[in-house]
Coordinates of C-alpha atoms in Angstrom, one line a residue:
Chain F
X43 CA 29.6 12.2 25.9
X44 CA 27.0 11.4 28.8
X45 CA 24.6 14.0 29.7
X46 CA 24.6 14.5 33.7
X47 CA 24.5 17.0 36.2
X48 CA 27.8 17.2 37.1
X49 CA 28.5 17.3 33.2
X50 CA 26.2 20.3 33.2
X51 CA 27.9 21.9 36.4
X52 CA 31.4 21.3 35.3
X53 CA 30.4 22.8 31.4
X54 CA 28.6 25.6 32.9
X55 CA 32.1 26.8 34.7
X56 CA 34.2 26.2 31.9
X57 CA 32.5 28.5 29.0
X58 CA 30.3 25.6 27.3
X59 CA 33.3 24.5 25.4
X60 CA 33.0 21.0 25.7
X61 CA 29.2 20.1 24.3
X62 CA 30.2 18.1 21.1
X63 CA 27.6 17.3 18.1
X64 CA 25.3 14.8 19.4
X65 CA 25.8 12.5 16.7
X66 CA 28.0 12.0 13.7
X67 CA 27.6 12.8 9.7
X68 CA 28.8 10.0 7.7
X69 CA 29.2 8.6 4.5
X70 CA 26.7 5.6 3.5
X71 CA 28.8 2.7 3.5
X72 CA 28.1 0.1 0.3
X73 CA 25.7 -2.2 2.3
X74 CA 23.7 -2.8 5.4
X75 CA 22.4 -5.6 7.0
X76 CA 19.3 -3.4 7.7
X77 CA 18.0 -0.1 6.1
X78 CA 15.7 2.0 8.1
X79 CA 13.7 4.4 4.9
X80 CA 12.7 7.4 7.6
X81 CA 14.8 9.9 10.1
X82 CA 11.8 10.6 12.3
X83 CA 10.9 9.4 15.5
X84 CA 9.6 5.7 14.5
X85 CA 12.9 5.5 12.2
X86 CA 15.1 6.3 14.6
X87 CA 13.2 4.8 17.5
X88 CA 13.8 1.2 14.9
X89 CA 17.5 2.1 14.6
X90 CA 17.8 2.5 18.7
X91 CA 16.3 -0.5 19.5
X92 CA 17.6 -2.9 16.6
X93 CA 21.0 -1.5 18.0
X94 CA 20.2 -1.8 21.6
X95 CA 17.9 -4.6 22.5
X96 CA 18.8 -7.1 19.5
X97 CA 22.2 -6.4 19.1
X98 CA 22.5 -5.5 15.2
X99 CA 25.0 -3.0 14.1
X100 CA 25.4 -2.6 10.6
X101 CA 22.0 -0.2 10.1
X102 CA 21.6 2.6 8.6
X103 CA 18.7 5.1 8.9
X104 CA 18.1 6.8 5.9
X105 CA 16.1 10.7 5.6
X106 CA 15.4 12.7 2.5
X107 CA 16.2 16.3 5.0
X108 CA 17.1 16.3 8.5
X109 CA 16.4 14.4 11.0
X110 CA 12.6 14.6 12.9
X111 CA 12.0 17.2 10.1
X112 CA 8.3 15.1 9.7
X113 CA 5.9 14.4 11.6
X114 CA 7.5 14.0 14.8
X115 CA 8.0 18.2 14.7
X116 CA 4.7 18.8 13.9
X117 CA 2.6 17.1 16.7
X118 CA 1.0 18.2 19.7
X119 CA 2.8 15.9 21.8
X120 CA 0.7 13.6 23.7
X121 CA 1.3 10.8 24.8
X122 CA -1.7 8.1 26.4
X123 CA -2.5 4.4 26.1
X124 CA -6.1 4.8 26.6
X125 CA -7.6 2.7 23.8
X126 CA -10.3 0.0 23.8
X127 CA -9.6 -2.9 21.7
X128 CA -7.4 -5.7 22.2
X129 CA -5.9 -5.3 19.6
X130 CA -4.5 -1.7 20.3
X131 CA -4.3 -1.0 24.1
X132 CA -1.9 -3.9 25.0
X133 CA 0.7 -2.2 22.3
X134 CA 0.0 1.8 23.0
X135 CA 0.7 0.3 26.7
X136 CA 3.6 -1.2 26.1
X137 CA 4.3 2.0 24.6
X138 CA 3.4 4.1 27.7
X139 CA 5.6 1.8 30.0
X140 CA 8.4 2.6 27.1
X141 CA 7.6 6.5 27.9
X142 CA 8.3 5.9 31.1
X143 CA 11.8 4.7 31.1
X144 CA 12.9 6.5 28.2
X145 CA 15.1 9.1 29.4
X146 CA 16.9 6.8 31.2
X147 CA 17.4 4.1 28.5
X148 CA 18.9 6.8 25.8
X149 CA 20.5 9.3 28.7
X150 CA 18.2 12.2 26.8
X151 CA 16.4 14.8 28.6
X152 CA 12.9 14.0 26.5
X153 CA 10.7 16.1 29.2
X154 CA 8.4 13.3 29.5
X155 CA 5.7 14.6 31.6
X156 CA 3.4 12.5 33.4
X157 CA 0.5 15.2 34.1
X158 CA -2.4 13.0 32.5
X159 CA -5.5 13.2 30.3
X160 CA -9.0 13.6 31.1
X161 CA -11.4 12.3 28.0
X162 CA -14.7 14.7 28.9
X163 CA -18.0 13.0 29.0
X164 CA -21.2 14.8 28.3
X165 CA -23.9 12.3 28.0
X166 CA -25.2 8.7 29.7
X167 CA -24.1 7.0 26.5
X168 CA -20.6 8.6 26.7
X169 CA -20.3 7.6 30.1
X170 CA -21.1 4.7 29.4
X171 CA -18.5 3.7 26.9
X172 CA -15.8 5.3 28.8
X173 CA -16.4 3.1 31.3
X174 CA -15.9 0.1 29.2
X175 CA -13.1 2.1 27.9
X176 CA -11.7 2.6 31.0
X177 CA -12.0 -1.3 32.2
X178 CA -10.5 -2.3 28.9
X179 CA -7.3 -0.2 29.4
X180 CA -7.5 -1.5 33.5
X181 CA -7.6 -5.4 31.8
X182 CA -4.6 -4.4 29.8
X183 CA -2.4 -3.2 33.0
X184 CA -2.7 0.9 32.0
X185 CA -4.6 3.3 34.7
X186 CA -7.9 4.8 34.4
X187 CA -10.5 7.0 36.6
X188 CA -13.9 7.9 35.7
X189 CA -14.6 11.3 37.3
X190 CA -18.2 12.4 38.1
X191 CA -19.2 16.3 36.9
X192 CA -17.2 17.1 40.6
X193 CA -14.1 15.7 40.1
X194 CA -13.5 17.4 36.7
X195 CA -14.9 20.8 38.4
X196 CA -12.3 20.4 41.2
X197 CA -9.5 19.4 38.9
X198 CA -10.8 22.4 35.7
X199 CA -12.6 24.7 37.0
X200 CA -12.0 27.2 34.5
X201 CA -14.1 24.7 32.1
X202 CA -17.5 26.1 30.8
X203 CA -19.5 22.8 32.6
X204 CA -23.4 24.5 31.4
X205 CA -22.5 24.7 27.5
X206 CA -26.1 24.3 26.3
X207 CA -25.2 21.5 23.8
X208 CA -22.1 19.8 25.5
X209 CA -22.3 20.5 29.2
X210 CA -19.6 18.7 30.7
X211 CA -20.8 15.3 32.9
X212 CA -17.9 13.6 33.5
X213 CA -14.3 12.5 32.1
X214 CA -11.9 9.6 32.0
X215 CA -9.2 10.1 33.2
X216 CA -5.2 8.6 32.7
X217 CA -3.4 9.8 35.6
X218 CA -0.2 8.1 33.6
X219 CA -0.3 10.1 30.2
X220 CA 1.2 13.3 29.5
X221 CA 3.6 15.3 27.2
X222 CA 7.1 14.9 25.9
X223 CA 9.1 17.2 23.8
X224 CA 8.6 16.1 20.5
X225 CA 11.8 17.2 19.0
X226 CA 13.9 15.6 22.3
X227 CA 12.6 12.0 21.4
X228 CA 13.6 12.2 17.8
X229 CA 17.4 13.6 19.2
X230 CA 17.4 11.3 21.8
X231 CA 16.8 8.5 19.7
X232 CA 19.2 9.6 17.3
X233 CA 21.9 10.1 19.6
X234 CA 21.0 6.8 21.8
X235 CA 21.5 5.1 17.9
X236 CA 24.3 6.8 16.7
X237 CA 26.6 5.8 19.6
X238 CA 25.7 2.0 19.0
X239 CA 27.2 2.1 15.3
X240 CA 23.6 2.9 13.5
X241 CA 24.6 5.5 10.0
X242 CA 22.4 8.4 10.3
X243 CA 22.5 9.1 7.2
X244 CA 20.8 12.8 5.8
X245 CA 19.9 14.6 3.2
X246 CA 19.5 10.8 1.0
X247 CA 16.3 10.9 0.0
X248 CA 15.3 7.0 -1.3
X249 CA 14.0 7.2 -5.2
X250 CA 13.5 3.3 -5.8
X251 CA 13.8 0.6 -4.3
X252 CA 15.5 -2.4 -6.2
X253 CA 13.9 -5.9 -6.0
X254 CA 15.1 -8.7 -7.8
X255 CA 13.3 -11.9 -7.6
X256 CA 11.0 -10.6 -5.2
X257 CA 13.3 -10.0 -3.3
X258 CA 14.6 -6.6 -2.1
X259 CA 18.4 -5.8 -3.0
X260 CA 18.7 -2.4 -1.8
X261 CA 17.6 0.4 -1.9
X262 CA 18.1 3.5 -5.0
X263 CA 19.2 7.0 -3.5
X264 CA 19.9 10.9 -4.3
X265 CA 23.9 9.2 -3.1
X266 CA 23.4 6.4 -4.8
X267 CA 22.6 2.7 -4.9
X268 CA 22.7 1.4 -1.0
X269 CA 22.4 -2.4 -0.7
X270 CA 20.6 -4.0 2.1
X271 CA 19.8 -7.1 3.4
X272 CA 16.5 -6.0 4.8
X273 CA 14.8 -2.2 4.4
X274 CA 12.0 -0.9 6.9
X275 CA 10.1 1.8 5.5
X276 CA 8.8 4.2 7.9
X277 CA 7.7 7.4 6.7
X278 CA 4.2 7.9 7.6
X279 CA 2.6 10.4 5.8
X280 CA 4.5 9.2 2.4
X281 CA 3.8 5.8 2.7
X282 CA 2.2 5.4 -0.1
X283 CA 4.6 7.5 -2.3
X284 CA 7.4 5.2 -1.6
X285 CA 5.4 1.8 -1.1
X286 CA 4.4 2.5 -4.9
X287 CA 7.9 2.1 -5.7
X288 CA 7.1 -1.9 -4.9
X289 CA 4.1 -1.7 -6.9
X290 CA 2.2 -1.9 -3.9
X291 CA -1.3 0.1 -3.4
X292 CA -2.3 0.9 0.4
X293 CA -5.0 0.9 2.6
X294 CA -4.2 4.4 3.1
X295 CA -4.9 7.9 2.2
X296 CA -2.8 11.1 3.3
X297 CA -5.0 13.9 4.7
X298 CA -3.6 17.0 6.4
X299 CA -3.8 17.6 10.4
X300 CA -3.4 20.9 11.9
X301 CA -2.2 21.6 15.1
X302 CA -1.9 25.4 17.1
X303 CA 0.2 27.3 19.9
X304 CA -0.8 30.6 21.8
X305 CA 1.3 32.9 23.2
X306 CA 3.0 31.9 26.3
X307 CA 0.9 32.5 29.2
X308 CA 1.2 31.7 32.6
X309 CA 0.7 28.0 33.9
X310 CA -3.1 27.5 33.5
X311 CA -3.6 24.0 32.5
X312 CA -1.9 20.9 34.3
X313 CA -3.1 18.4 32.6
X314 CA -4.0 17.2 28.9
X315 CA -8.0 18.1 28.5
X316 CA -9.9 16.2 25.1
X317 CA -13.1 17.4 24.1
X318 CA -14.0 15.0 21.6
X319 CA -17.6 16.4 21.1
X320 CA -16.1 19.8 20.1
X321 CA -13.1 18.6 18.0
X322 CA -10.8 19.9 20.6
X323 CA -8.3 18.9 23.0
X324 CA -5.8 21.2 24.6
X325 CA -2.4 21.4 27.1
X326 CA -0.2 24.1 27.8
X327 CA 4.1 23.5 27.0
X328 CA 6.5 24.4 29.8
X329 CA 7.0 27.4 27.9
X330 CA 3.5 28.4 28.6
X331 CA 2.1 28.4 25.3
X332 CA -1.9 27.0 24.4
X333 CA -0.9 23.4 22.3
X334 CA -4.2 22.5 20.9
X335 CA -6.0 20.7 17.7
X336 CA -8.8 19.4 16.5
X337 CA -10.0 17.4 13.1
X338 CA -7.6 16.9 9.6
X339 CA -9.5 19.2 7.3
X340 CA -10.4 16.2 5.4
X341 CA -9.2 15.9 2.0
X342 CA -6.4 14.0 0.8
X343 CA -3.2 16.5 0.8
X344 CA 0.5 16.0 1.1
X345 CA 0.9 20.1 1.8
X346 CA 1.8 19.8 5.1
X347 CA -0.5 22.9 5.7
X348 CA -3.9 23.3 6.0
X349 CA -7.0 26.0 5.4
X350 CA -8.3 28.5 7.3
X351 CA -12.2 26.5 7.9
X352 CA -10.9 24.3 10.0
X353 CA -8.8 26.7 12.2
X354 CA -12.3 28.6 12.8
X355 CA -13.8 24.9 13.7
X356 CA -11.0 24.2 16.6
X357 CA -11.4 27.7 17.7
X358 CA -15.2 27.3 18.2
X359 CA -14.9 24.2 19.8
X360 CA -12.2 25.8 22.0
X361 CA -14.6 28.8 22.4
X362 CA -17.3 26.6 24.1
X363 CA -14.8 24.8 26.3
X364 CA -13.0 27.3 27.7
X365 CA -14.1 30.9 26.6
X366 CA -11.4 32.6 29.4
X367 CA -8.8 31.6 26.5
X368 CA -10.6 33.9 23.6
X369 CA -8.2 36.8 24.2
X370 CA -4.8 34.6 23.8
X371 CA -3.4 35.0 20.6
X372 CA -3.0 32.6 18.4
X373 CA 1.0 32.1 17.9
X374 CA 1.7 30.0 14.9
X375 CA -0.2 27.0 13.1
X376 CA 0.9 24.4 10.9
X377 CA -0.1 20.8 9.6
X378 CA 1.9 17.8 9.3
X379 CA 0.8 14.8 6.3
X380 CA -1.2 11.6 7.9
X381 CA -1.3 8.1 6.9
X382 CA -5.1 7.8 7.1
X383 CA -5.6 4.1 7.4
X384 CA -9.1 2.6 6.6
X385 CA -9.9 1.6 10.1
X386 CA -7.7 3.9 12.1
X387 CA -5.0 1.6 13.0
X388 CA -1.9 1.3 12.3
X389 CA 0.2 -1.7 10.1
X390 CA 3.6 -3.0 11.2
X391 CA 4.4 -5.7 9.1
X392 CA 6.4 -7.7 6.6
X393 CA 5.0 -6.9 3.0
X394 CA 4.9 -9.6 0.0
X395 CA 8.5 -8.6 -1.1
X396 CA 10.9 -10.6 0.5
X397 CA 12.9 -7.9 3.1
X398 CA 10.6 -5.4 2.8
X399 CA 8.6 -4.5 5.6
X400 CA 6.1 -1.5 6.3
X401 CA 5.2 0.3 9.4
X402 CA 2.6 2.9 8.5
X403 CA -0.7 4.0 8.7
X404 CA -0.5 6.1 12.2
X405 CA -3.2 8.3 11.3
X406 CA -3.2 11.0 14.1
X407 CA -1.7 8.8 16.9
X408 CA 1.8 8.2 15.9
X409 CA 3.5 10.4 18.3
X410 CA 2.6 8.7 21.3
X411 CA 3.0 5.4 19.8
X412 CA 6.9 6.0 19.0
X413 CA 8.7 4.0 21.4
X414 CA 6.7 0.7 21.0
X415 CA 6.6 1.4 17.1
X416 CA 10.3 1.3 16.8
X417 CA 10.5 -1.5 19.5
X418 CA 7.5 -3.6 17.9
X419 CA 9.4 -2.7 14.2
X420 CA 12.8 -3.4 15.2
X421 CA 11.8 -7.2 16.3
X422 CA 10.1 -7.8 13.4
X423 CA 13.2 -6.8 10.9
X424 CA 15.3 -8.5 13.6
X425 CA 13.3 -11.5 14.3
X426 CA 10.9 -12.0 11.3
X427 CA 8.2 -12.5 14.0
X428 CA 5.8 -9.5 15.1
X429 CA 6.2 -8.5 18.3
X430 CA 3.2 -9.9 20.9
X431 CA 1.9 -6.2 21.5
X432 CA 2.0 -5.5 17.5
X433 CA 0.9 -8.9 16.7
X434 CA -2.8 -7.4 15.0
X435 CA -1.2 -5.0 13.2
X436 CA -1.1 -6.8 9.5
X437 CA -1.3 -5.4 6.3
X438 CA -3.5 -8.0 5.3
X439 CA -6.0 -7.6 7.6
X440 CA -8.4 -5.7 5.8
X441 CA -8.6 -8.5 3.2
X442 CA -9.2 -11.0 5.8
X443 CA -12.2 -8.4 7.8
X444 CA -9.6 -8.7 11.0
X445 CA -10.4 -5.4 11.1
X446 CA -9.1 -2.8 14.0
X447 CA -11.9 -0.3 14.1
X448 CA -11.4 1.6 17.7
X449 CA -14.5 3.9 16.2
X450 CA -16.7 1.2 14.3
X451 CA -17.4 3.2 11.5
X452 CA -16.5 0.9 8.5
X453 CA -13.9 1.4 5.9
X454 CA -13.3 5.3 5.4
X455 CA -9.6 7.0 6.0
X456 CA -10.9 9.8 8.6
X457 CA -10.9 8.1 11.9
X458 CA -8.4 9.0 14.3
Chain V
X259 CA -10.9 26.3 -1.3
X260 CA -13.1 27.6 -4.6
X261 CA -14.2 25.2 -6.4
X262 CA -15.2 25.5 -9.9
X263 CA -18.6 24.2 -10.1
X264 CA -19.7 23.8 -13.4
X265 CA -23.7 25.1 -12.9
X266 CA -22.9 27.5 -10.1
X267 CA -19.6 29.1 -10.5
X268 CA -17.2 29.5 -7.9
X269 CA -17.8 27.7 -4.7
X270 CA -16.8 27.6 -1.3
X271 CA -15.6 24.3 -0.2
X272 CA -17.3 24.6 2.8
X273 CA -20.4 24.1 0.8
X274 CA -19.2 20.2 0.3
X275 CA -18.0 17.1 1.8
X276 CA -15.4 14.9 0.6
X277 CA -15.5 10.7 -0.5
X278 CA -11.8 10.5 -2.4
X279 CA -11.1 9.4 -5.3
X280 CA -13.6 9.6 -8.4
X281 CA -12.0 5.7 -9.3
X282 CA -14.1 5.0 -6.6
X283 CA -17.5 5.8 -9.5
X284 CA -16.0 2.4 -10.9
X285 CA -17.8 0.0 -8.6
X286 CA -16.5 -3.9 -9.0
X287 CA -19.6 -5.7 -10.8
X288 CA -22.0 -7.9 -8.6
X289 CA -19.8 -11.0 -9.4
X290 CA -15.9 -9.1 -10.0
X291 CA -15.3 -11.6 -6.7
X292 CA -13.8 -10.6 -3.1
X293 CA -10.4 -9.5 -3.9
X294 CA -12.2 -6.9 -6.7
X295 CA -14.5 -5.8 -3.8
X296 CA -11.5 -5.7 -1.2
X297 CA -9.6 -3.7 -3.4
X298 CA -11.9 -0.8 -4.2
X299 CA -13.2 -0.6 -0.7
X300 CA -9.4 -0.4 1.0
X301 CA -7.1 0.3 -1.5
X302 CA -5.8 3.6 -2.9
X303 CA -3.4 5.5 -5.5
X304 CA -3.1 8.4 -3.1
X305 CA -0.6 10.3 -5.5
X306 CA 1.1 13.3 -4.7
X307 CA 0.1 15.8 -7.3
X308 CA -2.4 15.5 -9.7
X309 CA -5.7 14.1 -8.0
X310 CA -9.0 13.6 -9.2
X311 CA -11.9 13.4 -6.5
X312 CA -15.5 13.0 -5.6
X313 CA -16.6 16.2 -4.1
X314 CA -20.8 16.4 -2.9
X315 CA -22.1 19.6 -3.5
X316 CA -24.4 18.8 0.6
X317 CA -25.1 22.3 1.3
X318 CA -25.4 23.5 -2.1
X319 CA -27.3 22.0 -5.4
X320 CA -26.9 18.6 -4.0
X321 CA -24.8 17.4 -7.2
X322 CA -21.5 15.2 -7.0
X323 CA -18.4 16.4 -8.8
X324 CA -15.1 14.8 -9.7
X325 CA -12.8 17.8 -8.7
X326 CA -9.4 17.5 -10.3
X327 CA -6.9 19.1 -7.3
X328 CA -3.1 19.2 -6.9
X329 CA -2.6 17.1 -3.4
X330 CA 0.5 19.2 -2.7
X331 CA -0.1 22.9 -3.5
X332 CA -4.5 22.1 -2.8
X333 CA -4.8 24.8 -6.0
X334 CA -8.1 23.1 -8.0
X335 CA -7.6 22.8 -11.8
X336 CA -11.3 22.0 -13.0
X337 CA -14.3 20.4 -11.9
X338 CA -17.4 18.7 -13.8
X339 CA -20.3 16.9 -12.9
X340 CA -19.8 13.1 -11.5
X341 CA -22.7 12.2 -13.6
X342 CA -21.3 13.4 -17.1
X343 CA -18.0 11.7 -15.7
X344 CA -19.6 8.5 -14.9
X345 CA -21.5 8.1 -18.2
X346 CA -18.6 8.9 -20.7
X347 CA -16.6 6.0 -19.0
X348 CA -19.9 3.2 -18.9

């Protein structure tokens, strides 16, 4: 089945009967050549582009509940290449170039929305480093604009510009970022895999993973043992939960994030608006509801839920940014698990088992980073070699002080 | 979050900040060598369930606590001071 208007024209006229499932439900088969540990959007991502771009066909993607049911449901759905370091903004805009052909490549309607970011400044020194921010992600082919106190006023003028501690003196802005539906990358990428022969395989939850030699065998399920010539794990937020099933210890820890929605109100903001100072950032859905967050409450918690302190925090900070939203109410909240890594970044790499390999450690940003994660994963079990955009992105990194520290605050799991 | 302090009584845990976990009392000796030091700076258990944590009492009576927390319900089973902690296991 291909999605296209004249498919929804001719549905639409003959009662809706023809919309089949978008993908299928079967059996694991014995072995694969590849085993994908992860149904959410960097798994299935993998599985559509091992499929796709280098032509493998006997993977399977394996998920412990339903697919996307992880972090890739749970986020605020932003996506933006606006990094600093070399070693990050050639990947996350590889990533954004990815965003912006993805509909096309997996014939999905993902709702990828280009209606930019704006990073607000409030002081010289800020400025400053946006600046070099926003020539670093210019040297690395992405867009930026740094806009004086005017050119956010004409853009948000509903902002509160005179907050006494944070008034508002600039922002950088990515005319190129946006939104996507969150749940339609994880279903395109499914689908987009499935039709290329990839076993989406759910409700298997992995429960060891058998080495032998050191080297990896297959892999232990809830429907039994799977063989596998190569398995990726990528389940960020438990990475270290099924890592330790190699013995291995990470440079990880797994804090909670919360995110929020309002009611739906009428369209209000166009664009994606971070207030870093205030542990806020903010953009309204096409259904019209407030999508905002702030900080991860800060201790390490696989509960996928968070407390009520740092729900009054985002709500102050979006108190001082824009009080006109104080009478929305507040919809629903919830919090998805993070793979805190010690310097923020993220690891795609082979690990010191023989075919096993590890692509973790997304800390707040994985969402955005979901095309070129499975692209930049999918070479590496294909190829051996890390992709060139994902080349820094080593697990053994922190032992060698290659450190990727976008913040430069040292070894602690809370960055970004 | 309460948390249990043991001089104070129940505690908001607004009251603290957060390190991780109380292995991290266990500092490598001067000499344990650069994979010791690379290891306790980087690496951790992070288990699901059962956790045991360094907790500073910052806007309270300035004491550290190892805070012993289940990671996936957050419901706090016992605290004690990082300093009666620290000295049973030197």
């Amino acid at each position: 089945m291909k999605f296209s208007g004249f498919k929804v024209v001719k549905e639409a006229l003959t009662g809706h009967r023809g919309w089949g499932p978008l993908w299928r439900d079967p059996e694991p088969q014995a072995a694969y050549d590849i085993i994908v540990v992860g149904g959410g959007g960097h798994g299935l991502a993998t599985a559509f582009y091992l499929a796709k771009e280098f032509g493998q066909a006997r993977v399977a993607v394996l998920e412990k509940g339903w697919l996307g049911s992880g972090n890739i449901g749970r986020n605020t759905t932003i996506i933006r290449s606006n990094y600093l370091l070399p070693g990050n903004e050639p990947f996350y805009e590889f990533s954004m170039k990815l965003w912006e052909n993805l509909e096309q490549e997996t014939n999905f309607n993902s709702m990828v929305s280009q209606r930019g970011i704006i990073n607000l400044i409030h002081t010289d020194a800020q400025r400053d480093a946006y600046r070099r921010r926003g020539n670093a992600m210019r040297l690395a082919g992405a867009d930026a604009e740094l806009l004086d106190r005017e050119g956010v006023r004409a853009r948000l003028p509903y902002l509160n510009f005179d907050n006494a501690r944070f008034p508002i003196k600039g922002g950088l802005m990515q005319a190129r970022a946006g939104t996507a539906r969150h749940d339609g990358v994880a279903w395109g990428y499914a689908r987009g895999a499935d039709q290329r022969g990839v076993d989406l395989i759910q409700n298997c939850e992995v429960t060891g993973l058998r080495i032998e030699n050191g080297a990896v065998q297959g892999v232990e399920t809830t429907r039994g043992f799977i063989g596998a010539k190569k398995v990726g794990v990528a389940v960020a937020g438990s990475s270290s939960r099924v890592m330790s099933m190699a013995g291995m210890r990470l440079p990880i820890e797994s804090h909670v994030l919360q995110a929020f929605v309002s009611e739906g109100l009428k369209p209000l903001i166009d664009t994606v608006i971070t207030f870093g100072a205030g542990h806020f950032y903010i953009s309204q859905s096409d259904k019209g509801g407030l999508v905002f967050g702030g900080d991860i409450d800060g201790y390490n918690s696989y509960a996928q839920r968070g407390n009520l302190p740092v729900i009054e925090d985002v709500a102050e900070g979006g108190m001082a940014l824009m009080p006109m939203i104080g009478r929305a109410r507040l919809l629903r909240a919830w919090g998805g698990v993070m793979d805190m890594s010690m310097d923020g970044s993220p690891i795609i790499d082979r690990t010191p088992v023989e075919g096993l390999y590890l692509n973790a450690g997304w800390c707040y940003g994985g969402f955005k980073a979901t095309p070129a994660s499975g692209y930049a994963f999918a070479h590496l079990l294909a190829t051996d070699r890390p992709h060139e955009t994902a080349a820094a992105y080593r697990l053994d990194r922190f032992a060698r002080g290659h450190l990727i520290d976008e913040k430069g605050a040292g070894a602690q799991p809370n960055l970004h | 979050m309460l948390i249990p302090h043991p001089l104070l009584g129940l505690r908001d845990a607004q009251e603290f900040t957060y390190l991780g976990d109380a292995a991290l009392i266990g500092r490598p000796a001067p000499e344990a060598g650069e994979a010791a030091f690379c290891d306790y700076v980087f690496l951790r258990d992070n288990p699901a369930g059962i956790h045991r944590e360094l907790w500073f009492h910052e806007q309270g009576d300035r004491s550290w606590l190892v805070v012993t927390r289940n990671t996936l319900t957050h419901e706090i089973l016992g605290a004690e001071l990082a300093t009666d902690v620290a000295r049973r296991s030197a």
